[in-house]
Coordinates of N, CA, C and O in Angstrom, one line a residue:
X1 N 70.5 99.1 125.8 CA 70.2 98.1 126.7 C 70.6 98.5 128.1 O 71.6 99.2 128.3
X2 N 69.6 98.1 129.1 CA 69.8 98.9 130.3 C 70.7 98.1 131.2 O 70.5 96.9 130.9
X3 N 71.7 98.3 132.3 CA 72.6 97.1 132.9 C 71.5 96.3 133.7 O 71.9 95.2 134.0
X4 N 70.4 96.6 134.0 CA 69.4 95.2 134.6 C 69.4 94.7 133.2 O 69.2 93.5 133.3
X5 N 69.4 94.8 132.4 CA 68.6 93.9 131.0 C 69.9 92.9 130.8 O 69.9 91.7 130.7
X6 N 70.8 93.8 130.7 CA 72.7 92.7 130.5 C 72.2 91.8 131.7 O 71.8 90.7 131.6
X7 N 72.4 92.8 133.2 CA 72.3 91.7 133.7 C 71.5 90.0 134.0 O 72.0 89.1 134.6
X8 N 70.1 90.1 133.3 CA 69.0 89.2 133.1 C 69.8 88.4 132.2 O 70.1 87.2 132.5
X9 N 70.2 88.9 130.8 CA 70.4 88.2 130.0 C 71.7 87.3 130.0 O 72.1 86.3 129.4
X10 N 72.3 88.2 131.0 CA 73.7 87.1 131.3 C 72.9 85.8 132.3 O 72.7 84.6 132.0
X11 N 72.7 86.5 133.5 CA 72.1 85.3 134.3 C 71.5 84.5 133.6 O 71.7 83.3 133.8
X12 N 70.5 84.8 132.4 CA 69.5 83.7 131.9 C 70.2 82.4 130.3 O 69.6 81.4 129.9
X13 N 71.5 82.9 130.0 CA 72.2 82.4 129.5 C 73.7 82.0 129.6 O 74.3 81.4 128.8
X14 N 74.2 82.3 130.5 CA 75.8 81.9 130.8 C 75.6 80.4 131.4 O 76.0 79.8 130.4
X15 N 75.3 79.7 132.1 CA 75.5 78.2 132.1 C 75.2 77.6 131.1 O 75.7 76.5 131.1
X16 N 74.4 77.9 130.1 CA 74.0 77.0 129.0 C 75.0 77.5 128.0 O 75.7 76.6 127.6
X17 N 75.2 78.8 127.5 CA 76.5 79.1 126.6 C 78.1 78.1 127.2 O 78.7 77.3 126.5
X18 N 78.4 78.3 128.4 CA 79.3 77.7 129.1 C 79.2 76.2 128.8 O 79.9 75.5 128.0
X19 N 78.2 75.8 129.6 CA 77.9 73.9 128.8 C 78.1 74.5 127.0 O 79.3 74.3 126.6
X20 N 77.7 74.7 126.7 CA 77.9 74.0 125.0 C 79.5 74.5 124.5 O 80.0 74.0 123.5
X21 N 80.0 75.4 125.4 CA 81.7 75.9 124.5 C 82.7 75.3 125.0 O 83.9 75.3 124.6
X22 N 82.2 74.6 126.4 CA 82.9 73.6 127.1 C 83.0 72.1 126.2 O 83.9 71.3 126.1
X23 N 81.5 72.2 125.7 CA 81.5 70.4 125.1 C 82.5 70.4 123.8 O 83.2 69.4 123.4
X24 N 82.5 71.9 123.0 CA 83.4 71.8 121.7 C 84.9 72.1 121.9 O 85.7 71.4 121.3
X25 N 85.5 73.2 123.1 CA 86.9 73.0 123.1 C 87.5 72.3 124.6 O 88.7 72.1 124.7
X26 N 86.9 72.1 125.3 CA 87.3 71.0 126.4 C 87.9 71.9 127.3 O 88.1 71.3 128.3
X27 N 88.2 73.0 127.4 CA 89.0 73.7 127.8 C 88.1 74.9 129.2 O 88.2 76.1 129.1
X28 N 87.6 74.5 130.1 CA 87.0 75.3 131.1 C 87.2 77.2 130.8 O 86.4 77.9 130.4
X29 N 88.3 77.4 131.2 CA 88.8 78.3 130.8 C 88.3 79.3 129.6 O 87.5 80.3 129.6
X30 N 89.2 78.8 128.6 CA 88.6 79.2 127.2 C 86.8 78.9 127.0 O 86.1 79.7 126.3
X31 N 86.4 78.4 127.4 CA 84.9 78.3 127.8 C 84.4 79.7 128.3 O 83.8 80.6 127.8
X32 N 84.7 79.6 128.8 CA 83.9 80.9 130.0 C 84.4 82.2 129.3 O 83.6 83.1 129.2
X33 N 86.2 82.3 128.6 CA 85.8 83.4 127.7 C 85.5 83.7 126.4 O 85.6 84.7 125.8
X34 N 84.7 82.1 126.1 CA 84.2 82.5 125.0 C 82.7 83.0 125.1 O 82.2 84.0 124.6
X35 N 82.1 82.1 126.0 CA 80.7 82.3 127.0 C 80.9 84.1 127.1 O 80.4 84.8 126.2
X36 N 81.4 84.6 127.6 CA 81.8 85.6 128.1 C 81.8 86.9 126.5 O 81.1 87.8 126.2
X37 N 82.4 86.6 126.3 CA 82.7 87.3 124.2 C 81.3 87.1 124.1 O 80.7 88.0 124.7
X38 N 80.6 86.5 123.6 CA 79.4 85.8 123.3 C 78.0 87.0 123.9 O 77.1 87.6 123.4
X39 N 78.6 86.8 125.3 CA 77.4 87.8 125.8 C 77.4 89.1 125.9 O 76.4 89.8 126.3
X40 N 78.5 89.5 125.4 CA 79.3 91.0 125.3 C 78.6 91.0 124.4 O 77.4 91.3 124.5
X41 N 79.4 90.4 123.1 CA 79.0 90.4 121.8 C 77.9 91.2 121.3 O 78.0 92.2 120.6
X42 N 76.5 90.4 121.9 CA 75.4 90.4 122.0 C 74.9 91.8 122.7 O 74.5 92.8 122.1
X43 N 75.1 91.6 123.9 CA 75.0 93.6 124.6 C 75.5 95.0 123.8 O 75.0 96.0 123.4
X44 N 76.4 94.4 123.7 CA 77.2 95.8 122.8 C 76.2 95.6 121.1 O 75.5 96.5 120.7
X45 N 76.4 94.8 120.7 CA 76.1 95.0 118.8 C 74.8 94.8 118.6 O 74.3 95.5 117.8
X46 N 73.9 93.7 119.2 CA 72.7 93.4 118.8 C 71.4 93.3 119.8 O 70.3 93.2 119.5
X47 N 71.8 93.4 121.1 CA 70.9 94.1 122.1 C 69.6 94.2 121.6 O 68.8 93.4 121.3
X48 N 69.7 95.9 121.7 CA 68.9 96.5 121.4 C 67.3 95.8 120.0 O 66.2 95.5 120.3
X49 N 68.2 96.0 118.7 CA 67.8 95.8 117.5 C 67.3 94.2 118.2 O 66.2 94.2 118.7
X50 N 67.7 93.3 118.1 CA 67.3 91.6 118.4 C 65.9 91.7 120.0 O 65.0 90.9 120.3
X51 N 66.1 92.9 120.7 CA 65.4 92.3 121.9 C 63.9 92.9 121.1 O 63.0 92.2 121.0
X52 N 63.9 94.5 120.6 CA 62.9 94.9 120.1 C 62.2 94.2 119.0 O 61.0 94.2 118.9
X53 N 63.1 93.6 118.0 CA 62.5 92.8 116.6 C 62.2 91.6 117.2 O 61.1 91.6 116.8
X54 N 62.3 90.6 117.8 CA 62.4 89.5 117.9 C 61.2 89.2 118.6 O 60.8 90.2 119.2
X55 N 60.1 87.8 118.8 CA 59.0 87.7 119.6 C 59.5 86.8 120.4 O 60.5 86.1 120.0
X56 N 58.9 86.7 121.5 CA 59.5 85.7 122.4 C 60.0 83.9 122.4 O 60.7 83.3 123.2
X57 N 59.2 83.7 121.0 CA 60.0 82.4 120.8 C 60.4 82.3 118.9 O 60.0 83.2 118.1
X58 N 61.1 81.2 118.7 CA 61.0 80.9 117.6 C 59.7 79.6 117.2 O 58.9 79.3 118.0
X59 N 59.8 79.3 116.5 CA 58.9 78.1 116.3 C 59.2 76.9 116.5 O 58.5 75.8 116.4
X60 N 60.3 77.0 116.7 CA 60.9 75.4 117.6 C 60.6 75.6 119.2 O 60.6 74.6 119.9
X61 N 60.3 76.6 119.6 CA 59.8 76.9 121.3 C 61.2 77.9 121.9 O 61.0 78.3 123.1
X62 N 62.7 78.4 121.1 CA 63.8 78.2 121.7 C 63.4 80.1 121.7 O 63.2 80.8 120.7
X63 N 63.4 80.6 122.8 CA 63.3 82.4 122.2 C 64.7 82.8 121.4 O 65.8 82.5 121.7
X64 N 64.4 83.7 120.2 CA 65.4 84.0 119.2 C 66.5 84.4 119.9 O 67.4 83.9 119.4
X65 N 66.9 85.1 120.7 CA 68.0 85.3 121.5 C 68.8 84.5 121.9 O 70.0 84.6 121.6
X66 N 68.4 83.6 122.7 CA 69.0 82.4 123.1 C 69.9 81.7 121.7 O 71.2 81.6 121.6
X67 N 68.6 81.4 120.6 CA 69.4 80.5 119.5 C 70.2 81.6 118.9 O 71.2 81.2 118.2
X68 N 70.1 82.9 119.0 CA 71.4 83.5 118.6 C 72.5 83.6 119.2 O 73.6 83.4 118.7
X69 N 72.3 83.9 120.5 CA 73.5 83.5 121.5 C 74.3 82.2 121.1 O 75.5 82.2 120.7
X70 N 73.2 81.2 121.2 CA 73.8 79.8 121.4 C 74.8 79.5 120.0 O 76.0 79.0 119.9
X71 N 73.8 80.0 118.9 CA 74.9 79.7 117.2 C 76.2 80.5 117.2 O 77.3 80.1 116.7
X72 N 76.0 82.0 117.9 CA 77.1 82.9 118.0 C 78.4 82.2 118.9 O 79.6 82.3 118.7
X73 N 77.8 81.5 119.8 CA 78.4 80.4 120.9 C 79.8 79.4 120.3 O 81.0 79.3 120.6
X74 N 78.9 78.7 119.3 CA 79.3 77.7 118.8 C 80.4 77.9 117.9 O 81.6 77.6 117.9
X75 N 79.6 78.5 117.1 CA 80.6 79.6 115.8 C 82.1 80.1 116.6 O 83.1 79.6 116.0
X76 N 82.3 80.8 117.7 CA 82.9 81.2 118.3 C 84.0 79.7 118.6 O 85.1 79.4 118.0
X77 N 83.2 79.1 119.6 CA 83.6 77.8 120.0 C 84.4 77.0 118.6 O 85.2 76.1 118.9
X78 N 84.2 77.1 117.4 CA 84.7 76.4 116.2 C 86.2 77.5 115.8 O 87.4 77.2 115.4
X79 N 85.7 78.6 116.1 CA 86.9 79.4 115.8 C 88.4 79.1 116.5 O 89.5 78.9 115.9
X80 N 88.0 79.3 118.0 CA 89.0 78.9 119.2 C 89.7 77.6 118.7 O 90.9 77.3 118.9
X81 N 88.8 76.8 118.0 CA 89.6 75.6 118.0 C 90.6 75.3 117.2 O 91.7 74.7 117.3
X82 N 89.6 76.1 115.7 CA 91.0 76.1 114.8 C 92.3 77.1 115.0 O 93.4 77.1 114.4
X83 N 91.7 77.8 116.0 CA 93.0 78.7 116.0 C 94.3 77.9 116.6 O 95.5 77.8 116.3
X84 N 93.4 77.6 117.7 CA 94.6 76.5 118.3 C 94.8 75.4 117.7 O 95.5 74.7 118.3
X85 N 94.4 74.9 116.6 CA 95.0 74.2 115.8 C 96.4 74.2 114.8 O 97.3 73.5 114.4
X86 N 95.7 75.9 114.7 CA 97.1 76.1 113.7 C 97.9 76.8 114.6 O 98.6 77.4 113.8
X87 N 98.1 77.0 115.3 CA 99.1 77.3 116.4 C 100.0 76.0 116.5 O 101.1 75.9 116.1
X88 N 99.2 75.0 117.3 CA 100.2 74.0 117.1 C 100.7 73.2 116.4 O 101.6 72.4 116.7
X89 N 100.0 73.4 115.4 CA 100.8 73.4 113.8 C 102.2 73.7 113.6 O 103.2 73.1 113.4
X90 N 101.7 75.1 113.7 CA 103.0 75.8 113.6 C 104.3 75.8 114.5 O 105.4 76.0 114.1
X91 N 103.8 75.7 115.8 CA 104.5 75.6 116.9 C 105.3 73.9 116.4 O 106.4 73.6 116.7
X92 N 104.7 73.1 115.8 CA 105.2 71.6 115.6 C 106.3 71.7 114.1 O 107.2 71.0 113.7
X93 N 105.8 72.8 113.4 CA 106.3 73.3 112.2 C 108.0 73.6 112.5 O 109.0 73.3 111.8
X94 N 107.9 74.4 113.4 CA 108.7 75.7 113.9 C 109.6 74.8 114.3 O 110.7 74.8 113.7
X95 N 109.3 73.8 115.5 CA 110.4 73.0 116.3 C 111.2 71.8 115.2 O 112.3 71.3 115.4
X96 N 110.2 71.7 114.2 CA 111.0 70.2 113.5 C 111.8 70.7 112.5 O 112.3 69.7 111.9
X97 N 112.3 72.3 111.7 CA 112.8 72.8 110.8 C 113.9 73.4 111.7 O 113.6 74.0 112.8
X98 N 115.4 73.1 111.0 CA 116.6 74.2 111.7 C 116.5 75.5 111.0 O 115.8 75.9 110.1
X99 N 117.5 76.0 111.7 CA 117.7 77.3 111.3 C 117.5 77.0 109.8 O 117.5 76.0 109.2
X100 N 117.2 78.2 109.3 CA 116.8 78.8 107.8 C 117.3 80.1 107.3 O 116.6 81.1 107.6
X101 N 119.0 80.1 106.1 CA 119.0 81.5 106.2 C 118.2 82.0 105.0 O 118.4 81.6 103.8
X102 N 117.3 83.0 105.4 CA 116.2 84.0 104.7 C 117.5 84.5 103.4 O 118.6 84.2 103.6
X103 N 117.2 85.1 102.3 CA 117.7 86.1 101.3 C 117.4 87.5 101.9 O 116.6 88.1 102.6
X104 N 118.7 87.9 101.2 CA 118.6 89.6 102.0 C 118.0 90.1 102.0 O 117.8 90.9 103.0
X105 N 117.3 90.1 100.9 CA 116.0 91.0 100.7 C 114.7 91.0 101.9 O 113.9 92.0 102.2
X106 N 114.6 89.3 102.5 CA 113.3 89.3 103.3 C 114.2 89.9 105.0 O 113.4 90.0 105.9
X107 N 115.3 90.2 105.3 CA 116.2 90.5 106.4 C 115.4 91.9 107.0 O 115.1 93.0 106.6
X108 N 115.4 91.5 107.7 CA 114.5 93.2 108.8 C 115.4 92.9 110.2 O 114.9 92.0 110.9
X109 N 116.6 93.5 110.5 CA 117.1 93.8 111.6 C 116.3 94.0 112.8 O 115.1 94.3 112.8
X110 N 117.1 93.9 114.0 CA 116.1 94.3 114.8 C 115.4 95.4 115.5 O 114.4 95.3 116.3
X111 N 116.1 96.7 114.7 CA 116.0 97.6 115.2 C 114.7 97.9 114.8 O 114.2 98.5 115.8
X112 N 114.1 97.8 114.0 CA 112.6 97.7 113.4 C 111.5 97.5 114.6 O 111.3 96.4 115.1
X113 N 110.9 98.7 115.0 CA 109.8 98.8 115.8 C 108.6 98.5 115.5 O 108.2 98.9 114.4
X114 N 107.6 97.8 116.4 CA 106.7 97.5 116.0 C 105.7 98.8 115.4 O 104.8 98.7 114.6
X115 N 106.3 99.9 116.2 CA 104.6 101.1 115.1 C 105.3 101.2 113.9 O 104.7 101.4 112.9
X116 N 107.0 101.1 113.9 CA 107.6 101.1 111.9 C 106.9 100.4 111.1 O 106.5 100.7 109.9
X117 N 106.5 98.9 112.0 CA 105.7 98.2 110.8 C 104.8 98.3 110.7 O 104.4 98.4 109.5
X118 N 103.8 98.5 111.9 CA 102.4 98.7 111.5 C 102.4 100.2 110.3 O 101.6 100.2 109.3
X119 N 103.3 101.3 110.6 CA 103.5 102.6 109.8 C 103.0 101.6 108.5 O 101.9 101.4 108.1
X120 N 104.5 101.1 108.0 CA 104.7 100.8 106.6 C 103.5 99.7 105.9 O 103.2 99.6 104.7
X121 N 102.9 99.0 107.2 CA 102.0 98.1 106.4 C 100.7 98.9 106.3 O 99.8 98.5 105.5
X122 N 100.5 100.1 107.0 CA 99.4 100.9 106.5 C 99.6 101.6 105.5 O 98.7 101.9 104.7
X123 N 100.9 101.9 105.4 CA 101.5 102.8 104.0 C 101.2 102.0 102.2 O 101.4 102.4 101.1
X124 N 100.7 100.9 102.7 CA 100.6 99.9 101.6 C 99.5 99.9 100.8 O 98.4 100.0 101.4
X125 N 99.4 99.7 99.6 CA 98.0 99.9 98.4 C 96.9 98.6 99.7 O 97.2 97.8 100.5
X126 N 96.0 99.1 99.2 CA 95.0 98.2 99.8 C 95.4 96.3 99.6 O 95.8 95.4 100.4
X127 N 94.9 96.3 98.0 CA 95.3 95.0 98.7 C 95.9 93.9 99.5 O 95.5 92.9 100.0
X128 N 97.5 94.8 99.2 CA 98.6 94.5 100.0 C 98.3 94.3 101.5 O 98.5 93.3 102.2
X129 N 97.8 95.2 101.8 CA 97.5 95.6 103.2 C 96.5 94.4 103.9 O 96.7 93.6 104.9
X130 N 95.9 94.4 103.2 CA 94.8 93.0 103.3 C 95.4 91.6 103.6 O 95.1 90.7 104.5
X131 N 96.5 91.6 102.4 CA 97.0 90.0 102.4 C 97.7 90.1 103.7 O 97.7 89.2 104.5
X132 N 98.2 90.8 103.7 CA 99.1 90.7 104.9 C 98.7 90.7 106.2 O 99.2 89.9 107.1
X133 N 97.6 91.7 106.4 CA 96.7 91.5 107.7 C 96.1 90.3 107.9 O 96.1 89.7 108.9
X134 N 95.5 90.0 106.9 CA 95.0 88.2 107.0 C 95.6 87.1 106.8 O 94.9 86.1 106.8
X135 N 97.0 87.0 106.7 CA 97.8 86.2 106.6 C 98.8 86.4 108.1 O 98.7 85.5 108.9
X136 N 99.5 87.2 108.3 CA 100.2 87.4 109.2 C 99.9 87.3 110.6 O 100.1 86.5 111.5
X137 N 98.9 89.0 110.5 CA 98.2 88.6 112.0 C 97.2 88.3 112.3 O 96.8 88.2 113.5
X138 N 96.3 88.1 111.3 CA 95.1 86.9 111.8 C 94.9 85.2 111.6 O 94.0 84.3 111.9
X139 N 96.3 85.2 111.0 CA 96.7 83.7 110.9 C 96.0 82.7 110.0 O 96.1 81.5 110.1
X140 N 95.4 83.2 109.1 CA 94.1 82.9 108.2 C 95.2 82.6 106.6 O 96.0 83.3 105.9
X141 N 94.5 81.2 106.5 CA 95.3 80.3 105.4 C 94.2 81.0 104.1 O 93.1 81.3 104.2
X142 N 95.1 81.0 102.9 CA 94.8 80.9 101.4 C 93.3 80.9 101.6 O 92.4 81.8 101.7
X143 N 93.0 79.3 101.7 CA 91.5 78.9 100.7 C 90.9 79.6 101.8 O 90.2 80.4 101.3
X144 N 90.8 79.7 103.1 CA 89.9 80.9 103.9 C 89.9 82.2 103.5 O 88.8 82.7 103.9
X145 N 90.6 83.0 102.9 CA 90.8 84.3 102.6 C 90.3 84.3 100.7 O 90.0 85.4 100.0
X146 N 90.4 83.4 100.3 CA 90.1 82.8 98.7 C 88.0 82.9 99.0 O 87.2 83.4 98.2
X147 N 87.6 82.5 100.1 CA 86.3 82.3 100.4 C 85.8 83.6 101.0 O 84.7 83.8 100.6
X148 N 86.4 84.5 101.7 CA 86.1 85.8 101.8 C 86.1 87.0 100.3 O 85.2 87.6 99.7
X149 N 87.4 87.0 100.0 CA 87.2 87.8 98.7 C 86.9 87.4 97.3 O 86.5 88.0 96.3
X150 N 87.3 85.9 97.3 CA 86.9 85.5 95.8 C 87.9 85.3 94.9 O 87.8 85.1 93.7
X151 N 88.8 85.4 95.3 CA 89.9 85.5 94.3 C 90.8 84.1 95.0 O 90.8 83.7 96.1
X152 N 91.4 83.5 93.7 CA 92.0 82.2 93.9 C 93.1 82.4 94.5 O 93.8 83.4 94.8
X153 N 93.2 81.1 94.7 CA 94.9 80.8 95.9 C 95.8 81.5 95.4 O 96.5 82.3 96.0
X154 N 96.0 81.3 94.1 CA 97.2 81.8 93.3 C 97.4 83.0 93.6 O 98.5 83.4 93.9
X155 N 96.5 83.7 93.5 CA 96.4 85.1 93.3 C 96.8 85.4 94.5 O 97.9 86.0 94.5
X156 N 96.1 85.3 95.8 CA 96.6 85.2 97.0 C 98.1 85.0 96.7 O 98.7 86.0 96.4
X157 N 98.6 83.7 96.9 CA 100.1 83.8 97.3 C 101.0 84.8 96.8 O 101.8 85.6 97.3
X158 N 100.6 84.7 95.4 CA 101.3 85.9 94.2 C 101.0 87.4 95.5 O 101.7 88.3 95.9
X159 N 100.4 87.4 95.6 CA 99.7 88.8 96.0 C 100.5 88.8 97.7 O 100.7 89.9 98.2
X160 N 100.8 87.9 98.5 CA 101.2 88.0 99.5 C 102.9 88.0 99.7 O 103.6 88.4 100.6
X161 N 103.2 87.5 98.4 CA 105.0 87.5 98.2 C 104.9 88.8 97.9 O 104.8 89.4 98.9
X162 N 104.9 89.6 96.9 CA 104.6 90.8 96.2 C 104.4 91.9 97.4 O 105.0 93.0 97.2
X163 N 103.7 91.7 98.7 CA 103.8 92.7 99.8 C 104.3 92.4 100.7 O 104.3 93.4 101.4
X164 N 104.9 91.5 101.4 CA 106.4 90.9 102.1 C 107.2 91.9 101.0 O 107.5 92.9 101.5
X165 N 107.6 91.8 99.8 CA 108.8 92.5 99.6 C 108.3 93.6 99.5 O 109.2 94.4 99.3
X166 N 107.1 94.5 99.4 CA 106.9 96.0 99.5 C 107.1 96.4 100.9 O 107.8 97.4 101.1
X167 N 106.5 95.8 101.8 CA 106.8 96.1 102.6 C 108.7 96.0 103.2 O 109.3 96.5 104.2
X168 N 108.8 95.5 102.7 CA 110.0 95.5 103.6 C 111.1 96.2 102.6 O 112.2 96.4 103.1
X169 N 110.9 96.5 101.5 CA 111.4 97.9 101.2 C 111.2 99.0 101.5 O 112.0 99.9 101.3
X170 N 110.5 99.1 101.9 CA 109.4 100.3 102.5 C 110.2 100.7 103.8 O 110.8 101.7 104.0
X171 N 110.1 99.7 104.6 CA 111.2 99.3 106.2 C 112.6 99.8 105.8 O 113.3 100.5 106.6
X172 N 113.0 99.6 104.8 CA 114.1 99.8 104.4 C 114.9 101.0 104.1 O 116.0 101.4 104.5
X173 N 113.7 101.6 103.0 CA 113.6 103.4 102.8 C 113.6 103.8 104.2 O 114.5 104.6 104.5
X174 N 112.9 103.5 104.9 CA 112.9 104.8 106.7 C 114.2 104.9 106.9 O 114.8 105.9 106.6
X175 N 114.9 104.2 107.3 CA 115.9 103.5 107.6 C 116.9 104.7 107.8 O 118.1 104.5 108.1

């Protein structure tokens, strides 16, 4: 895609992506970079393939780009929200529980660098590696991650205690 073509395609959709991610998280800001993500999104991954395959409208009148824009929009716009939902979840979680002393076993001192961990959680059998990436740092609950791979909650939890303590034996051996 050529930068006049980005540029068309941004001019010809950023206030309407903007109106609709404004109407779902309220938030100006976060609007504009989701509007923003949205139109990248699009330049970079599906450009090309969507401007060549696609005919100028759909059969509702809306041209297929747009309604992909716009669902990619929205989608996005649903994401932001729940993220910040469970943020302040957790953030309301965090403030209403006292101190908690952990068992020795879950203890990781401070000396523990962040490339140690990323090391040790790559060092981990696949699955492991998974639960933990999708649990930890993409913040993504059970029955969401149960709906990606297929496998029940149980299995999940089982499977995410089981690499919290590989991992942090793991942390342990460098040591």
């Amino acid at each position: 895609m050529t930068r006049e073509e980005s540029i068309r395609i941004y001019k010809t959709y950023s206030r309407k992506l903007f109106n609709v991610s404004f109407r779902i998280v309220g938030d100006s800001a976060l609007a504009e970079e989701i509007m923003q993500d949205t139109v990248l999104k699009f330049i970079k991954l599906q450009g090309d393939v969507m401007i060549s395959q696609s005919g100028p409208t759909c059969p509702g009148g809306q041209d297929r780009v747009g309604a992909w824009l716009v669902r990619t929009c929205v989608r996005a716009s649903i994401d932001a929200l729940r993220k910040l939902k469970r943020e302040r979840e957790f953030l309301e979680d965090f403030a209403s529980h006292e101190a908690v002393d952990y068992p020795e076993d879950d203890f990781l001192p401070e000396e523990y660098s962040v490339e140690a961990v990323k090391q040790a959680i790559g060092s981990l059998p696949g699955p492991y590696r998974l639960i933990l990436t999708l649990v930890l740092i993409e913040g993504l609950d059970y029955e969401e991650i149960s709906g990606f791979t297929g496998d029940n909650e149980g299995t999940l939890r089982t499977r995410f205690s089981r690499a919290r303590k590989m991992l942090v034996g793991r942390l342990k051996e460098r040591r």
